[in-house]
Amino acid sequence: AAPSKTRWVLMPPKPIALTVSLTLAILQASLVTVAQPAAKVPRIGWLIYGSPPAGASPTLDEAVLQGLRDLGYVEGRNVVIEFRYAEGRSERLPELAGELVRLKVDVIVVIGGDVAAVAKKATGTIAIVMASSDDPVRAGLVTSLGRPGGNITGVSWLVDELAGKRLELLKEAVPGISRVAALWNPDHIDNDFRETQVAAQALGIQLQSLELRGPTGLEAAFQAAARERAEALIVVPSRLTAFLRRRIVDLATRDRLPVASGWREFAE
């Protein structure tokens, strides 16, 4: 293929599979504890930043439901799941967490340290199982990795060090770049923008910060990148950027910006 037709896509291992298996193991231990009385059906609260699944492609929801079935828990028969979705609106998370607390669910499952922080604020007694991409100790969610304390447990894939590697790979894929825009959400507590900045300095890359706090700011962020003549785009993983990934890829394609991010869904 001619160079203009060639498309390079680097697809890192998908963290969802590992997250689901580990989360299910922790969740099963929680359910065994709450399911001791014969008549009690455990109730799970499912608190997600994004939208309900749509289409035929595999989703996180389906992966968890299948994992529960594999463990003998069938929704509507011997387990009840209360699904709550913020539809990409972080301001709705406290309200939805409050609903789950009022329903007296046995366990609240969350994806993301930022969502876990909302659940922690809503209850200090209901068990919270989380998956987080950052250090939960640094985020103030647990006391320590070995002894988390409180009512939160879960898994964390500590991948901050990969932020620099992504920038290195981007520079290898697009030789000669010196100006890169970084799209990131400052309100997302477990983000690796700081590590991206450190890597940019080491690689001699001028990094432009594009702060994104909501869906309405996306077009303005790309306009700012164009004004600064950005040659490529780093998308710092967060619930917001994942939620907007299709629009981000469409805008980057329109502006002919190579994109690197930390989650497989962007490449897909």
PDB file of N, CA, C and O in Angstrom, residues 172-235:
ATOM      1  N   GLU A 172       8.005   6.833  17.607  1.00  0.00           N
ATOM      2  CA  GLU A 172       8.564   5.858  16.662  1.00  0.00           C
ATOM      3  C   GLU A 172       7.652   5.696  15.445  1.00  0.00           C
ATOM      4  O   GLU A 172       8.124   5.543  14.311  1.00  0.00           O
ATOM      5  N   ALA A 173       6.343   5.699  15.687  1.00  0.00           N
ATOM      6  CA  ALA A 173       5.395   5.508  14.575  1.00  0.00           C
ATOM      7  C   ALA A 173       5.335   6.730  13.668  1.00  0.00           C
ATOM      8  O   ALA A 173       5.076   6.604  12.465  1.00  0.00           O
ATOM      9  N   VAL A 174       5.557   7.910  14.251  1.00  0.00           N
ATOM     10  CA  VAL A 174       5.515   9.155  13.467  1.00  0.00           C
ATOM     11  C   VAL A 174       6.834   9.889  13.690  1.00  0.00           C
ATOM     12  O   VAL A 174       6.899  10.841  14.483  1.00  0.00           O
ATOM     13  N   PRO A 175       7.904   9.476  13.020  1.00  0.00           N
ATOM     14  CA  PRO A 175       9.221  10.077  13.249  1.00  0.00           C
ATOM     15  C   PRO A 175       9.211  11.581  12.960  1.00  0.00           C
ATOM     16  O   PRO A 175       8.535  12.051  12.047  1.00  0.00           O
ATOM     17  N   GLY A 176       9.940  12.315  13.773  1.00  0.00           N
ATOM     18  CA  GLY A 176      10.099  13.742  13.517  1.00  0.00           C
ATOM     19  C   GLY A 176       9.103  14.634  14.232  1.00  0.00           C
ATOM     20  O   GLY A 176       9.223  15.862  14.164  1.00  0.00           O
ATOM     21  N   ILE A 177       8.121  14.064  14.905  1.00  0.00           N
ATOM     22  CA  ILE A 177       7.149  14.922  15.583  1.00  0.00           C
ATOM     23  C   ILE A 177       7.818  15.622  16.775  1.00  0.00           C
ATOM     24  O   ILE A 177       8.665  15.049  17.459  1.00  0.00           O
ATOM     25  N   SER A 178       7.412  16.871  16.988  1.00  0.00           N
ATOM     26  CA  SER A 178       7.956  17.623  18.122  1.00  0.00           C
ATOM     27  C   SER A 178       6.866  18.303  18.935  1.00  0.00           C
ATOM     28  O   SER A 178       7.130  18.762  20.043  1.00  0.00           O
ATOM     29  N   ARG A 179       5.641  18.355  18.391  1.00  0.00           N
ATOM     30  CA  ARG A 179       4.528  18.987  19.109  1.00  0.00           C
ATOM     31  C   ARG A 179       3.372  17.986  19.223  1.00  0.00           C
ATOM     32  O   ARG A 179       2.818  17.542  18.206  1.00  0.00           O
ATOM     33  N   VAL A 180       3.040  17.635  20.446  1.00  0.00           N
ATOM     34  CA  VAL A 180       1.977  16.656  20.691  1.00  0.00           C
ATOM     35  C   VAL A 180       0.965  17.269  21.660  1.00  0.00           C
ATOM     36  O   VAL A 180       1.339  17.861  22.680  1.00  0.00           O
ATOM     37  N   ALA A 181      -0.309  17.127  21.333  1.00  0.00           N
ATOM     38  CA  ALA A 181      -1.376  17.578  22.230  1.00  0.00           C
ATOM     39  C   ALA A 181      -1.815  16.412  23.108  1.00  0.00           C
ATOM     40  O   ALA A 181      -1.885  15.270  22.647  1.00  0.00           O
ATOM     41  N   ALA A 182      -2.081  16.696  24.376  1.00  0.00           N
ATOM     42  CA  ALA A 182      -2.539  15.673  25.317  1.00  0.00           C
ATOM     43  C   ALA A 182      -3.945  16.012  25.788  1.00  0.00           C
ATOM     44  O   ALA A 182      -4.156  17.049  26.418  1.00  0.00           O
ATOM     45  N   LEU A 183      -4.886  15.154  25.455  1.00  0.00           N
ATOM     46  CA  LEU A 183      -6.283  15.345  25.849  1.00  0.00           C
ATOM     47  C   LEU A 183      -6.520  14.597  27.154  1.00  0.00           C
ATOM     48  O   LEU A 183      -6.369  13.377  27.214  1.00  0.00           O
ATOM     49  N   TRP A 184      -6.907  15.323  28.216  1.00  0.00           N
ATOM     50  CA  TRP A 184      -7.034  14.665  29.521  1.00  0.00           C
ATOM     51  C   TRP A 184      -8.097  15.357  30.360  1.00  0.00           C
ATOM     52  O   TRP A 184      -8.454  16.506  30.123  1.00  0.00           O
ATOM     53  N   ASN A 185      -8.603  14.589  31.332  1.00  0.00           N
ATOM     54  CA  ASN A 185      -9.650  15.084  32.230  1.00  0.00           C
ATOM     55  C   ASN A 185      -9.063  15.319  33.616  1.00  0.00           C
ATOM     56  O   ASN A 185      -8.784  14.363  34.347  1.00  0.00           O
ATOM     57  N   PRO A 186      -8.873  16.583  34.024  1.00  0.00           N
ATOM     58  CA  PRO A 186      -8.292  16.866  35.341  1.00  0.00           C
ATOM     59  C   PRO A 186      -9.144  16.367  36.503  1.00  0.00           C
ATOM     60  O   PRO A 186      -8.629  16.165  37.601  1.00  0.00           O
ATOM     61  N   ASP A 187     -10.446  16.187  36.257  1.00  0.00           N
ATOM     62  CA  ASP A 187     -11.337  15.732  37.331  1.00  0.00           C
ATOM     63  C   ASP A 187     -11.253  14.226  37.565  1.00  0.00           C
ATOM     64  O   ASP A 187     -11.843  13.716  38.515  1.00  0.00           O
ATOM     65  N   HIS A 188     -10.543  13.520  36.691  1.00  0.00           N
ATOM     66  CA  HIS A 188     -10.383  12.066  36.810  1.00  0.00           C
ATOM     67  C   HIS A 188      -9.162  11.808  37.686  1.00  0.00           C
ATOM     68  O   HIS A 188      -8.022  12.027  37.256  1.00  0.00           O
ATOM     69  N   ILE A 189      -9.395  11.358  38.922  1.00  0.00           N
ATOM     70  CA  ILE A 189      -8.295  11.334  39.881  1.00  0.00           C
ATOM     71  C   ILE A 189      -7.203  10.329  39.523  1.00  0.00           C
ATOM     72  O   ILE A 189      -6.046  10.527  39.887  1.00  0.00           O
ATOM     73  N   ASP A 190      -7.550   9.242  38.832  1.00  0.00           N
ATOM     74  CA  ASP A 190      -6.503   8.280  38.486  1.00  0.00           C
ATOM     75  C   ASP A 190      -6.132   8.429  37.012  1.00  0.00           C
ATOM     76  O   ASP A 190      -6.385   7.567  36.186  1.00  0.00           O
ATOM     77  N   ASN A 191      -5.496   9.564  36.686  1.00  0.00           N
ATOM     78  CA  ASN A 191      -5.014   9.758  35.322  1.00  0.00           C
ATOM     79  C   ASN A 191      -3.485   9.824  35.346  1.00  0.00           C
ATOM     80  O   ASN A 191      -2.875  10.053  36.397  1.00  0.00           O
ATOM     81  N   ASP A 192      -2.870   9.613  34.182  1.00  0.00           N
ATOM     82  CA  ASP A 192      -1.409   9.586  34.125  1.00  0.00           C
ATOM     83  C   ASP A 192      -0.853  10.745  33.287  1.00  0.00           C
ATOM     84  O   ASP A 192       0.151  10.600  32.600  1.00  0.00           O
ATOM     85  N   PHE A 193      -1.506  11.909  33.373  1.00  0.00           N
ATOM     86  CA  PHE A 193      -1.018  13.074  32.630  1.00  0.00           C
ATOM     87  C   PHE A 193       0.363  13.501  33.135  1.00  0.00           C
ATOM     88  O   PHE A 193       1.225  13.884  32.345  1.00  0.00           O
ATOM     89  N   ARG A 194       0.555  13.427  34.444  1.00  0.00           N
ATOM     90  CA  ARG A 194       1.849  13.837  35.004  1.00  0.00           C
ATOM     91  C   ARG A 194       2.977  12.988  34.426  1.00  0.00           C
ATOM     92  O   ARG A 194       4.044  13.511  34.054  1.00  0.00           O
ATOM     93  N   GLU A 195       2.760  11.679  34.330  1.00  0.00           N
ATOM     94  CA  GLU A 195       3.782  10.790  33.767  1.00  0.00           C
ATOM     95  C   GLU A 195       4.014  11.098  32.282  1.00  0.00           C
ATOM     96  O   GLU A 195       5.132  10.984  31.777  1.00  0.00           O
ATOM     97  N   THR A 196       2.941  11.496  31.576  1.00  0.00           N
ATOM     98  CA  THR A 196       3.080  11.874  30.165  1.00  0.00           C
ATOM     99  C   THR A 196       3.937  13.128  30.028  1.00  0.00           C
ATOM    100  O   THR A 196       4.776  13.225  29.119  1.00  0.00           O
ATOM    101  N   GLN A 197       3.770  14.080  30.936  1.00  0.00           N
ATOM    102  CA  GLN A 197       4.587  15.298  30.916  1.00  0.00           C
ATOM    103  C   GLN A 197       6.069  14.977  31.117  1.00  0.00           C
ATOM    104  O   GLN A 197       6.931  15.520  30.401  1.00  0.00           O
ATOM    105  N   VAL A 198       6.346  14.111  32.075  1.00  0.00           N
ATOM    106  CA  VAL A 198       7.738  13.737  32.346  1.00  0.00           C
ATOM    107  C   VAL A 198       8.373  13.079  31.123  1.00  0.00           C
ATOM    108  O   VAL A 198       9.512  13.390  30.743  1.00  0.00           O
ATOM    109  N   ALA A 199       7.624  12.197  30.483  1.00  0.00           N
ATOM    110  CA  ALA A 199       8.140  11.510  29.289  1.00  0.00           C
ATOM    111  C   ALA A 199       8.370  12.491  28.145  1.00  0.00           C
ATOM    112  O   ALA A 199       9.354  12.372  27.406  1.00  0.00           O
ATOM    113  N   ALA A 200       7.468  13.459  27.997  1.00  0.00           N
ATOM    114  CA  ALA A 200       7.611  14.446  26.923  1.00  0.00           C
ATOM    115  C   ALA A 200       8.900  15.242  27.095  1.00  0.00           C
ATOM    116  O   ALA A 200       9.631  15.498  26.116  1.00  0.00           O
ATOM    117  N   GLN A 201       9.210  15.633  28.318  1.00  0.00           N
ATOM    118  CA  GLN A 201      10.445  16.374  28.572  1.00  0.00           C
ATOM    119  C   GLN A 201      11.665  15.534  28.214  1.00  0.00           C
ATOM    120  O   GLN A 201      12.620  16.019  27.606  1.00  0.00           O
ATOM    121  N   ALA A 202      11.629  14.267  28.593  1.00  0.00           N
ATOM    122  CA  ALA A 202      12.766  13.385  28.319  1.00  0.00           C
ATOM    123  C   ALA A 202      12.957  13.155  26.823  1.00  0.00           C
ATOM    124  O   ALA A 202      14.084  12.978  26.352  1.00  0.00           O
ATOM    125  N   LEU A 203      11.858  13.174  26.068  1.00  0.00           N
ATOM    126  CA  LEU A 203      11.920  12.901  24.628  1.00  0.00           C
ATOM    127  C   LEU A 203      12.069  14.168  23.796  1.00  0.00           C
ATOM    128  O   LEU A 203      12.121  14.102  22.562  1.00  0.00           O
ATOM    129  N   GLY A 204      12.102  15.333  24.450  1.00  0.00           N
ATOM    130  CA  GLY A 204      12.233  16.586  23.718  1.00  0.00           C
ATOM    131  C   GLY A 204      10.976  16.962  22.948  1.00  0.00           C
ATOM    132  O   GLY A 204      11.052  17.590  21.892  1.00  0.00           O
ATOM    133  N   ILE A 205       9.819  16.567  23.478  1.00  0.00           N
ATOM    134  CA  ILE A 205       8.546  16.857  22.819  1.00  0.00           C
ATOM    135  C   ILE A 205       7.843  17.996  23.553  1.00  0.00           C
ATOM    136  O   ILE A 205       7.781  18.017  24.778  1.00  0.00           O
ATOM    137  N   GLN A 206       7.341  18.945  22.783  1.00  0.00           N
ATOM    138  CA  GLN A 206       6.538  20.027  23.357  1.00  0.00           C
ATOM    139  C   GLN A 206       5.114  19.517  23.539  1.00  0.00           C
ATOM    140  O   GLN A 206       4.432  19.198  22.575  1.00  0.00           O
ATOM    141  N   LEU A 207       4.670  19.429  24.779  1.00  0.00           N
ATOM    142  CA  LEU A 207       3.366  18.847  25.090  1.00  0.00           C
ATOM    143  C   LEU A 207       2.355  19.958  25.366  1.00  0.00           C
ATOM    144  O   LEU A 207       2.558  20.799  26.238  1.00  0.00           O
ATOM    145  N   GLN A 208       1.276  19.933  24.618  1.00  0.00           N
ATOM    146  CA  GLN A 208       0.188  20.899  24.800  1.00  0.00           C
ATOM    147  C   GLN A 208      -0.917  20.263  25.639  1.00  0.00           C
ATOM    148  O   GLN A 208      -1.422  19.205  25.295  1.00  0.00           O
ATOM    149  N   SER A 209      -1.283  20.892  26.723  1.00  0.00           N
ATOM    150  CA  SER A 209      -2.334  20.368  27.597  1.00  0.00           C
ATOM    151  C   SER A 209      -3.708  20.794  27.094  1.00  0.00           C
ATOM    152  O   SER A 209      -3.992  21.985  26.960  1.00  0.00           O
ATOM    153  N   LEU A 210      -4.556  19.792  26.810  1.00  0.00           N
ATOM    154  CA  LEU A 210      -5.940  20.040  26.409  1.00  0.00           C
ATOM    155  C   LEU A 210      -6.843  19.474  27.501  1.00  0.00           C
ATOM    156  O   LEU A 210      -7.117  18.281  27.544  1.00  0.00           O
ATOM    157  N   GLU A 211      -7.285  20.328  28.407  1.00  0.00           N
ATOM    158  CA  GLU A 211      -8.138  19.873  29.506  1.00  0.00           C
ATOM    159  C   GLU A 211      -9.568  19.676  29.003  1.00  0.00           C
ATOM    160  O   GLU A 211     -10.118  20.534  28.314  1.00  0.00           O
ATOM    161  N   LEU A 212     -10.138  18.542  29.361  1.00  0.00           N
ATOM    162  CA  LEU A 212     -11.494  18.197  28.935  1.00  0.00           C
ATOM    163  C   LEU A 212     -12.278  17.751  30.155  1.00  0.00           C
ATOM    164  O   LEU A 212     -12.000  16.712  30.737  1.00  0.00           O
ATOM    165  N   ARG A 213     -13.281  18.545  30.517  1.00  0.00           N
ATOM    166  CA  ARG A 213     -14.062  18.227  31.716  1.00  0.00           C
ATOM    167  C   ARG A 213     -15.474  17.757  31.385  1.00  0.00           C
ATOM    168  O   ARG A 213     -16.236  17.397  32.282  1.00  0.00           O
ATOM    169  N   GLY A 214     -15.831  17.761  30.108  1.00  0.00           N
ATOM    170  CA  GLY A 214     -17.171  17.320  29.718  1.00  0.00           C
ATOM    171  C   GLY A 214     -17.274  17.189  28.214  1.00  0.00           C
ATOM    172  O   GLY A 214     -16.412  17.682  27.467  1.00  0.00           O
ATOM    173  N   PRO A 215     -18.317  16.525  27.721  1.00  0.00           N
ATOM    174  CA  PRO A 215     -18.467  16.273  26.283  1.00  0.00           C
ATOM    175  C   PRO A 215     -18.497  17.541  25.441  1.00  0.00           C
ATOM    176  O   PRO A 215     -18.054  17.545  24.299  1.00  0.00           O
ATOM    177  N   THR A 216     -19.003  18.649  25.999  1.00  0.00           N
ATOM    178  CA  THR A 216     -19.164  19.857  25.192  1.00  0.00           C
ATOM    179  C   THR A 216     -17.845  20.541  24.872  1.00  0.00           C
ATOM    180  O   THR A 216     -17.791  21.402  23.999  1.00  0.00           O
ATOM    181  N   GLY A 217     -16.778  20.175  25.551  1.00  0.00           N
ATOM    182  CA  GLY A 217     -15.501  20.846  25.317  1.00  0.00           C
ATOM    183  C   GLY A 217     -14.620  20.190  24.281  1.00  0.00           C
ATOM    184  O   GLY A 217     -13.505  20.665  24.027  1.00  0.00           O
ATOM    185  N   LEU A 218     -15.101  19.136  23.645  1.00  0.00           N
ATOM    186  CA  LEU A 218     -14.239  18.361  22.755  1.00  0.00           C
ATOM    187  C   LEU A 218     -13.850  19.138  21.495  1.00  0.00           C
ATOM    188  O   LEU A 218     -12.673  19.185  21.116  1.00  0.00           O
ATOM    189  N   GLU A 219     -14.802  19.751  20.832  1.00  0.00           N
ATOM    190  CA  GLU A 219     -14.508  20.498  19.601  1.00  0.00           C
ATOM    191  C   GLU A 219     -13.543  21.644  19.883  1.00  0.00           C
ATOM    192  O   GLU A 219     -12.594  21.870  19.110  1.00  0.00           O
ATOM    193  N   ALA A 220     -13.741  22.339  20.998  1.00  0.00           N
ATOM    194  CA  ALA A 220     -12.840  23.442  21.353  1.00  0.00           C
ATOM    195  C   ALA A 220     -11.422  22.936  21.596  1.00  0.00           C
ATOM    196  O   ALA A 220     -10.440  23.615  21.258  1.00  0.00           O
ATOM    197  N   ALA A 221     -11.301  21.756  22.177  1.00  0.00           N
ATOM    198  CA  ALA A 221      -9.978  21.184  22.431  1.00  0.00           C
ATOM    199  C   ALA A 221      -9.242  20.908  21.116  1.00  0.00           C
ATOM    200  O   ALA A 221      -8.045  21.212  20.985  1.00  0.00           O
ATOM    201  N   PHE A 222      -9.945  20.376  20.135  1.00  0.00           N
ATOM    202  CA  PHE A 222      -9.312  20.107  18.836  1.00  0.00           C
ATOM    203  C   PHE A 222      -8.970  21.402  18.109  1.00  0.00           C
ATOM    204  O   PHE A 222      -7.961  21.483  17.397  1.00  0.00           O
ATOM    205  N   GLN A 223      -9.783  22.427  18.280  1.00  0.00           N
ATOM    206  CA  GLN A 223      -9.472  23.723  17.680  1.00  0.00           C
ATOM    207  C   GLN A 223      -8.196  24.302  18.290  1.00  0.00           C
ATOM    208  O   GLN A 223      -7.362  24.878  17.586  1.00  0.00           O
ATOM    209  N   ALA A 224      -8.049  24.128  19.614  1.00  0.00           N
ATOM    210  CA  ALA A 224      -6.836  24.602  20.278  1.00  0.00           C
ATOM    211  C   ALA A 224      -5.611  23.838  19.783  1.00  0.00           C
ATOM    212  O   ALA A 224      -4.534  24.420  19.589  1.00  0.00           O
ATOM    213  N   ALA A 225      -5.760  22.533  19.562  1.00  0.00           N
ATOM    214  CA  ALA A 225      -4.648  21.733  19.036  1.00  0.00           C
ATOM    215  C   ALA A 225      -4.249  22.212  17.642  1.00  0.00           C
ATOM    216  O   ALA A 225      -3.058  22.284  17.314  1.00  0.00           O
ATOM    217  N   ALA A 226      -5.237  22.570  16.827  1.00  0.00           N
ATOM    218  CA  ALA A 226      -4.955  23.047  15.469  1.00  0.00           C
ATOM    219  C   ALA A 226      -4.222  24.388  15.512  1.00  0.00           C
ATOM    220  O   ALA A 226      -3.291  24.623  14.725  1.00  0.00           O
ATOM    221  N   ARG A 227      -4.619  25.264  16.443  1.00  0.00           N
ATOM    222  CA  ARG A 227      -3.964  26.577  16.542  1.00  0.00           C
ATOM    223  C   ARG A 227      -2.487  26.440  16.906  1.00  0.00           C
ATOM    224  O   ARG A 227      -1.650  27.217  16.445  1.00  0.00           O
ATOM    225  N   GLU A 228      -2.193  25.439  17.756  1.00  0.00           N
ATOM    226  CA  GLU A 228      -0.804  25.223  18.173  1.00  0.00           C
ATOM    227  C   GLU A 228      -0.057  24.289  17.226  1.00  0.00           C
ATOM    228  O   GLU A 228       1.065  23.886  17.500  1.00  0.00           O
ATOM    229  N   ARG A 229      -0.719  23.910  16.135  1.00  0.00           N
ATOM    230  CA  ARG A 229      -0.139  23.038  15.101  1.00  0.00           C
ATOM    231  C   ARG A 229       0.378  21.721  15.684  1.00  0.00           C
ATOM    232  O   ARG A 229       1.499  21.269  15.381  1.00  0.00           O
ATOM    233  N   ALA A 230      -0.457  21.101  16.485  1.00  0.00           N
ATOM    234  CA  ALA A 230      -0.111  19.788  17.041  1.00  0.00           C
ATOM    235  C   ALA A 230       0.038  18.775  15.913  1.00  0.00           C
ATOM    236  O   ALA A 230      -0.738  18.777  14.946  1.00  0.00           O
ATOM    237  N   GLU A 231       1.045  17.919  16.039  1.00  0.00           N
ATOM    238  CA  GLU A 231       1.325  16.926  15.002  1.00  0.00           C
ATOM    239  C   GLU A 231       0.787  15.545  15.354  1.00  0.00           C
ATOM    240  O   GLU A 231       0.770  14.651  14.501  1.00  0.00           O
ATOM    241  N   ALA A 232       0.371  15.360  16.583  1.00  0.00           N
ATOM    242  CA  ALA A 232      -0.180  14.079  17.023  1.00  0.00           C
ATOM    243  C   ALA A 232      -0.959  14.323  18.309  1.00  0.00           C
ATOM    244  O   ALA A 232      -0.887  15.400  18.908  1.00  0.00           O
ATOM    245  N   LEU A 233      -1.696  13.301  18.719  1.00  0.00           N
ATOM    246  CA  LEU A 233      -2.552  13.431  19.899  1.00  0.00           C
ATOM    247  C   LEU A 233      -2.356  12.249  20.844  1.00  0.00           C
ATOM    248  O   LEU A 233      -2.384  11.095  20.419  1.00  0.00           O
ATOM    249  N   ILE A 234      -2.126  12.553  22.115  1.00  0.00           N
ATOM    250  CA  ILE A 234      -2.134  11.548  23.173  1.00  0.00           C
ATOM    251  C   ILE A 234      -3.462  11.691  23.920  1.00  0.00           C
ATOM    252  O   ILE A 234      -3.805  12.785  24.372  1.00  0.00           O
ATOM    253  N   VAL A 235      -4.207  10.611  24.028  1.00  0.00           N
ATOM    254  CA  VAL A 235      -5.452  10.625  24.799  1.00  0.00           C
ATOM    255  C   VAL A 235      -5.180   9.923  26.123  1.00  0.00           C
ATOM    256  O   VAL A 235      -4.937   8.721  26.160  1.00  0.00           O
TER     257      VAL A 235
END
